[in-house]
XYZ file of C-alpha atoms in Angstrom:
425
model
C 98.395 -11.726 -11.952
C 97.444 -15.409 -11.511
C 98.828 -15.362 -7.973
C 96.778 -12.270 -7.102
C 93.643 -13.730 -8.669
C 94.086 -17.010 -6.808
C 93.833 -15.117 -3.534
C 90.168 -14.482 -4.392
C 89.447 -18.094 -5.314
C 86.963 -18.328 -2.425
C 84.510 -16.236 -4.440
C 84.970 -18.009 -7.771
C 82.199 -20.487 -7.007
C 79.505 -17.796 -6.431
C 80.662 -15.858 -9.507
C 80.672 -18.956 -11.713
C 77.227 -19.912 -10.403
C 75.776 -16.486 -11.292
C 77.302 -16.669 -14.796
C 75.843 -20.150 -15.346
C 72.367 -19.015 -14.265
C 72.408 -16.084 -16.684
C 73.832 -18.370 -19.398
C 70.924 -20.754 -19.033
C 68.528 -17.872 -19.715
C 70.377 -16.300 -22.642
C 71.345 -19.712 -24.050
C 67.683 -20.526 -24.519
C 67.318 -17.363 -26.614
C 70.566 -17.096 -28.604
C 71.957 -20.622 -28.317
C 74.173 -22.083 -25.564
C 77.434 -21.911 -27.525
C 77.104 -18.358 -28.879
C 79.088 -15.345 -27.813
C 75.831 -13.478 -27.149
C 74.835 -15.981 -24.469
C 78.165 -15.892 -22.641
C 78.837 -12.192 -23.283
C 75.437 -11.091 -21.999
C 75.932 -13.345 -18.972
C 79.077 -11.386 -18.093
C 77.294 -8.047 -18.704
C 74.410 -9.142 -16.470
C 76.901 -10.133 -13.784
C 78.347 -6.595 -13.898
C 74.911 -4.979 -13.663
C 73.954 -7.189 -10.712
C 77.159 -6.330 -8.874
C 76.835 -2.615 -9.540
C 73.233 -2.562 -8.351
C 74.367 -4.164 -5.100
C 77.102 -1.507 -4.815
C 74.753 1.486 -5.158
C 74.636 2.100 -1.349
C 78.428 2.159 -1.320
C 78.399 4.549 -4.260
C 76.149 6.924 -2.321
C 78.600 6.781 0.590
C 81.421 7.451 -1.853
C 79.707 10.633 -3.092
C 79.109 11.881 0.436
C 82.678 11.072 1.477
C 84.141 12.780 -1.594
C 82.142 15.956 -0.985
C 83.033 15.921 2.694
C 86.712 15.642 1.777
C 86.342 18.555 -0.654
C 84.815 20.632 2.136
C 87.665 19.761 4.507
C 90.444 20.589 2.060
C 90.973 24.184 3.318
C 91.198 22.977 6.930
C 93.546 20.164 5.951
C 95.772 22.621 4.131
C 95.953 24.825 7.242
C 96.980 21.838 9.364
C 99.665 20.851 6.855
C 101.099 24.369 6.830
C 100.916 24.718 10.623
C 102.643 21.410 11.385
C 104.766 20.984 8.280
C 107.837 20.221 10.411
C 106.029 17.785 12.733
C 104.593 14.870 10.754
C 103.333 13.032 13.813
C 101.392 16.032 15.107
C 100.114 16.625 11.592
C 98.731 13.071 11.423
C 97.138 13.428 14.862
C 95.408 16.676 13.891
C 94.208 15.108 10.647
C 92.677 12.151 12.465
C 91.095 14.523 14.963
C 89.578 16.522 12.097
C 88.208 13.338 10.498
C 86.715 12.245 13.806
C 85.059 15.611 14.505
C 83.513 15.839 11.054
C 82.648 12.146 10.771
C 84.499 11.640 7.478
C 86.645 8.749 6.298
C 89.193 9.146 3.486
C 88.792 5.477 2.532
C 85.045 5.862 1.933
C 85.691 7.220 -1.565
C 87.429 3.941 -2.459
C 84.716 1.608 -1.135
C 83.054 0.759 -4.493
C 86.404 -0.121 -6.074
C 87.521 -2.170 -3.081
C 84.186 -4.002 -2.918
C 84.245 -4.739 -6.633
C 87.824 -6.045 -6.699
C 87.050 -9.599 -5.446
C 84.448 -10.095 -8.196
C 86.827 -8.751 -10.826
C 89.658 -11.091 -9.873
C 87.264 -14.021 -9.447
C 85.935 -13.487 -12.990
C 89.488 -13.237 -14.278
C 90.310 -16.513 -12.548
C 87.227 -18.198 -14.083
C 88.026 -17.028 -17.620
C 91.690 -17.932 -17.252
C 90.690 -21.445 -16.205
C 88.459 -21.689 -19.297
C 91.430 -20.675 -21.464
C 93.568 -23.349 -19.797
C 90.812 -25.947 -20.298
C 90.271 -26.353 -16.523
C 86.901 -26.681 -14.799
C 86.237 -24.219 -12.003
C 83.393 -23.639 -9.570
C 80.108 -24.887 -11.007
C 81.430 -24.793 -14.583
C 81.704 -28.469 -15.544
C 83.262 -29.997 -18.652
C 80.246 -29.435 -20.908
C 79.961 -25.769 -19.924
C 83.726 -25.422 -20.360
C 83.544 -26.652 -23.952
C 80.590 -24.334 -24.619
C 82.470 -21.315 -23.254
C 85.517 -22.111 -25.383
C 83.376 -22.118 -28.525
C 81.837 -18.718 -27.681
C 83.237 -15.801 -29.715
C 82.543 -12.075 -29.429
C 83.027 -10.427 -32.836
C 85.254 -13.377 -33.762
C 87.404 -13.278 -30.584
C 87.113 -16.096 -27.997
C 86.175 -15.095 -24.443
C 89.417 -16.524 -23.050
C 91.758 -14.982 -25.676
C 94.174 -12.157 -24.825
C 96.031 -9.542 -26.847
C 99.397 -11.059 -25.840
C 98.463 -14.647 -26.790
C 100.534 -16.393 -29.395
C 99.165 -17.539 -32.705
C 99.154 -21.166 -31.516
C 97.094 -20.326 -28.442
C 94.552 -18.402 -30.504
C 94.400 -21.160 -33.150
C 93.676 -23.706 -30.424
C 90.597 -21.593 -29.554
C 89.504 -21.672 -33.208
C 90.168 -17.982 -33.942
C 92.501 -15.650 -35.834
C 95.270 -13.737 -34.074
C 94.563 -10.596 -36.125
C 90.890 -10.679 -35.217
C 91.689 -11.171 -31.539
C 94.106 -8.248 -31.466
C 91.760 -5.901 -33.321
C 88.841 -6.733 -31.026
C 90.923 -6.466 -27.846
C 92.561 -3.200 -29.004
C 89.182 -1.612 -29.737
C 87.832 -2.728 -26.362
C 90.925 -1.404 -24.558
C 90.571 1.987 -26.270
C 86.871 2.164 -25.393
C 87.618 1.144 -21.818
C 90.308 3.822 -21.417
C 88.215 6.494 -23.159
C 85.189 5.842 -20.935
C 87.391 6.053 -17.847
C 88.939 9.328 -19.058
C 85.563 10.879 -19.876
C 84.148 9.877 -16.491
C 87.040 11.506 -14.654
C 87.011 14.544 -16.934
C 83.341 15.365 -16.435
C 83.926 15.006 -12.710
C 86.744 17.572 -12.830
C 85.234 20.067 -15.274
C 81.593 20.064 -14.169
C 81.263 18.701 -10.639
C 84.086 20.383 -8.708
C 83.681 23.465 -6.521
C 85.413 26.185 -8.529
C 85.581 28.569 -5.557
C 88.108 26.401 -3.672
C 91.534 25.593 -5.084
C 93.055 22.683 -3.163
C 95.668 19.950 -3.731
C 92.764 17.496 -3.939
C 91.813 18.963 -7.308
C 95.343 18.504 -8.580
C 95.311 14.875 -7.470
C 92.033 14.266 -9.293
C 93.413 15.924 -12.403
C 96.457 13.678 -12.275
C 94.292 10.570 -11.890
C 92.291 11.660 -14.926
C 95.354 10.929 -17.064
C 96.907 8.116 -15.024
C 93.905 5.744 -14.895
C 93.391 5.476 -18.692
C 97.089 4.689 -19.145
C 96.892 2.006 -16.457
C 93.869 0.431 -18.153
C 95.685 0.430 -21.480
C 98.773 -1.203 -20.016
C 96.976 -3.888 -18.016
C 94.283 -4.380 -20.653
C 96.584 -6.204 -23.040
C 96.878 -8.970 -20.424
C 93.129 -9.274 -19.827
C 91.038 -11.983 -21.553
C 88.252 -10.763 -23.808
C 85.660 -11.745 -21.191
C 87.387 -9.578 -18.567
C 87.552 -6.695 -21.052
C 83.787 -7.081 -21.528
C 83.373 -6.976 -17.766
C 85.595 -3.903 -17.303
C 84.161 -2.013 -20.280
C 80.638 -2.621 -18.984
C 81.476 -1.418 -15.482
C 83.179 1.714 -16.909
C 80.125 2.533 -19.005
C 77.919 1.971 -15.950
C 80.129 4.287 -13.882
C 80.039 6.943 -16.608
C 76.236 6.854 -16.817
C 75.903 6.815 -13.041
C 78.240 9.793 -12.757
C 76.296 11.716 -15.417
C 73.064 11.077 -13.515
C 74.549 12.336 -10.244
C 76.035 15.443 -11.876
C 72.721 16.227 -13.567
C 70.471 15.705 -10.526
C 72.678 16.166 -7.446
C 75.685 18.329 -8.358
C 78.433 19.454 -6.040
C 77.747 22.878 -4.436
C 79.681 25.652 -6.126
C 80.301 23.693 -9.338
C 79.279 24.510 -12.904
C 76.877 21.592 -12.758
C 75.099 23.209 -9.796
C 74.742 26.492 -11.703
C 73.099 24.662 -14.624
C 70.899 22.599 -12.296
C 69.642 25.601 -10.311
C 68.917 27.450 -13.538
C 66.734 24.555 -14.710
C 65.099 24.310 -11.294
C 64.308 28.034 -11.273
C 62.545 27.804 -14.624
C 60.482 24.816 -13.519
C 59.498 26.252 -10.142
C 58.537 29.644 -11.559
C 56.411 27.979 -14.250
C 54.649 25.426 -12.018
C 54.937 27.021 -8.575
C 56.140 23.792 -6.924
C 58.913 21.195 -6.907
C 58.663 17.856 -8.681
C 60.810 15.320 -6.818
C 62.102 14.577 -3.378
C 65.674 15.267 -4.531
C 64.745 18.817 -5.516
C 63.185 19.455 -2.120
C 66.311 18.085 -0.432
C 68.526 20.476 -2.400
C 66.285 23.481 -1.699
C 66.184 22.520 1.990
C 69.989 22.458 2.114
C 70.202 25.857 0.379
C 67.745 27.432 2.826
C 69.625 25.973 5.806
C 72.900 27.569 4.670
C 71.610 31.094 5.242
C 74.352 33.617 4.574
C 76.826 30.873 3.696
C 75.195 30.355 0.291
C 77.423 30.520 -2.753
C 76.879 32.723 -5.785
C 74.656 30.243 -7.643
C 72.475 29.561 -4.601
C 71.936 33.277 -3.941
C 70.989 33.751 -7.573
C 68.455 30.929 -7.227
C 66.844 32.467 -4.120
C 66.698 35.896 -5.783
C 65.109 34.371 -8.868
C 62.350 32.860 -6.747
C 61.799 36.192 -5.002
C 61.417 38.028 -8.306
C 58.775 35.478 -9.299
C 56.872 36.095 -6.045
C 57.952 32.768 -4.494
C 59.847 31.863 -1.359
C 61.784 28.691 -0.501
C 60.695 27.089 2.762
C 62.787 25.303 5.376
C 61.269 21.928 4.458
C 62.320 22.294 0.807
C 58.932 23.291 -0.589
C 58.199 26.516 -2.472
C 55.293 28.813 -1.644
C 54.047 32.218 -2.682
C 55.742 34.932 -0.663
C 53.732 37.381 1.494
C 54.618 40.237 -0.845
C 52.879 38.500 -3.751
C 49.687 37.251 -2.093
C 46.753 38.395 -4.186
C 44.142 40.632 -2.619
C 40.814 41.944 -3.904
C 40.009 45.639 -3.909
C 36.618 47.112 -3.027
C 35.631 47.305 -6.681
C 36.383 43.588 -7.108
C 39.576 43.963 -9.150
C 42.477 41.759 -8.042
C 45.535 43.625 -6.865
C 48.818 42.630 -5.306
C 50.707 44.013 -2.393
C 53.655 44.525 -4.661
C 51.738 46.938 -6.946
C 53.452 50.235 -7.603
C 52.597 53.010 -5.144
C 50.900 56.101 -6.609
C 53.089 59.181 -6.629
C 51.680 62.346 -4.999
C 50.801 65.280 -7.212
C 53.375 67.975 -7.602
C 52.787 71.008 -5.366
C 52.773 74.567 -6.511
C 55.122 77.194 -5.127
C 52.458 78.744 -2.907
C 51.544 75.328 -1.533
C 55.156 74.525 -0.709
C 55.551 77.899 1.057
C 52.377 77.336 3.105
C 53.838 74.050 4.371
C 51.073 71.690 3.212
C 49.407 70.953 -0.101
C 46.054 72.357 -0.954
C 43.622 69.729 -2.087
C 40.671 70.340 -4.299
C 37.653 71.522 -2.297
C 39.734 72.142 0.851
C 39.159 75.561 2.494
C 42.066 77.926 3.003
C 43.616 78.598 6.372
C 41.785 81.918 6.676
C 38.497 80.242 5.892
C 39.200 77.612 8.546
C 40.086 80.255 11.135
C 37.041 82.410 10.417
C 34.566 82.322 13.332
C 30.892 81.842 12.786
C 29.944 85.379 13.894
C 32.459 86.950 11.475
C 30.810 85.481 8.401
C 28.808 87.962 6.315
C 25.125 87.964 7.048
C 23.550 86.861 3.837
C 20.089 87.064 5.308
C 20.058 90.941 5.244
C 21.615 92.103 1.995
C 19.418 95.232 1.792
C 20.556 96.572 5.172
C 24.183 96.139 4.170
C 23.632 98.124 0.960
C 21.905 100.969 2.876
C 24.757 101.155 5.353
C 27.258 101.402 2.527
C 25.339 104.275 0.847
C 25.013 106.515 3.975
C 26.545 110.032 3.828
C 29.900 110.260 5.499
C 30.913 106.760 4.615
C 32.615 107.993 1.445
C 31.144 105.118 -0.545
C 34.058 102.983 0.398
C 33.601 99.266 0.878
C 34.678 97.382 3.945
C 37.785 96.216 2.170
C 38.754 99.788 1.248
C 38.231 101.069 4.782
C 40.821 98.661 6.059
C 38.520 95.880 7.086
C 39.573 92.347 6.278
C 37.467 90.527 3.816
C 36.295 87.202 5.029
C 38.266 87.508 8.307
C 37.916 89.005 11.759
C 36.850 92.703 11.651
C 38.975 95.497 13.040
C 37.377 97.603 15.777
C 36.031 100.869 14.449
C 37.784 104.001 15.507
C 35.650 106.714 17.135
C 34.234 109.052 14.551
C 35.173 112.688 14.639
C 32.358 115.035 15.231
């Protein structure tokens, strides 16, 4: 391990300088020789490094999701050229080039963080060996050796002998208890981070070998941390535990606010987003608009959770726009009737009244006040002359008429009159 760490000795000076600057700040608060001053200096170094690595972390997320999307195509290539490894590699590289993905992008944060990790290990190992390094002079070296975290010196390791621990003014039992607890916490945080990635932020609609690899790493990484952790100084364990906790929190934030499409985390996120949008009628943050924009752009390629989200907006009278905003749909735009009462275009249509049997046989319904077909067809000259009622009565009472009315003599009432037959003399 010392040989590997010495390869990164070129960065030990910047790392030691950053630690000394933070130590000068915390030393003025807690005391220069306390474990709080040196421990918080290491924690601050981790936070500074991880903040600088955020752009690489974003690239890692994009690369990981791109690789998840390409898994079905990669599996087809492997099955098609399973007997030709060279052609298989060529097709894989061609696929990466066409899609603009890089398999190594998912490892960028770890690769970028490795030099700082080994440089810090080299600095703490030099402190344990009573050697000055970088900008840490003899006075700072003596101060760092006196610093204890929960009774364990920064430079002590789980595998140190009793004589080595006594030389650092500490107890071997205390050192082993503190280091064991830190190793367990470090492994547990790593396991939880990988587990929440597998159980919540993986597309459940696609079963690929990539998922099996991630599941295997979920159990392998904690074991590796436990094995190598017994050889790490307490200061390095502080560094690694802090970076694992940072990674866990960062992963939880990404899963909560920008989940992988098709995952359980996306279903929970879209459910929360639906409730907010339906209650307020708009989105809150730029990230929400970006997610809605991506869902709209998918069209028919949306997954089950995304279709449910769009349908939920439609039921609430809203529609997602191409730019990620949410607006009222045309079907729910409020209008005002003539009497001034607000109505909506989605109001229920009034059902027509049920027709009677005679109306159905006539072919059209009869409305109230509407004249019958015979009344419509009656000409003006066929209407009874109401102006001369007396003449009509006299004509009806003449001898020879038999006292029959027009209806009894075969004439149509209210319709065109039949021509009279010639009377018999």
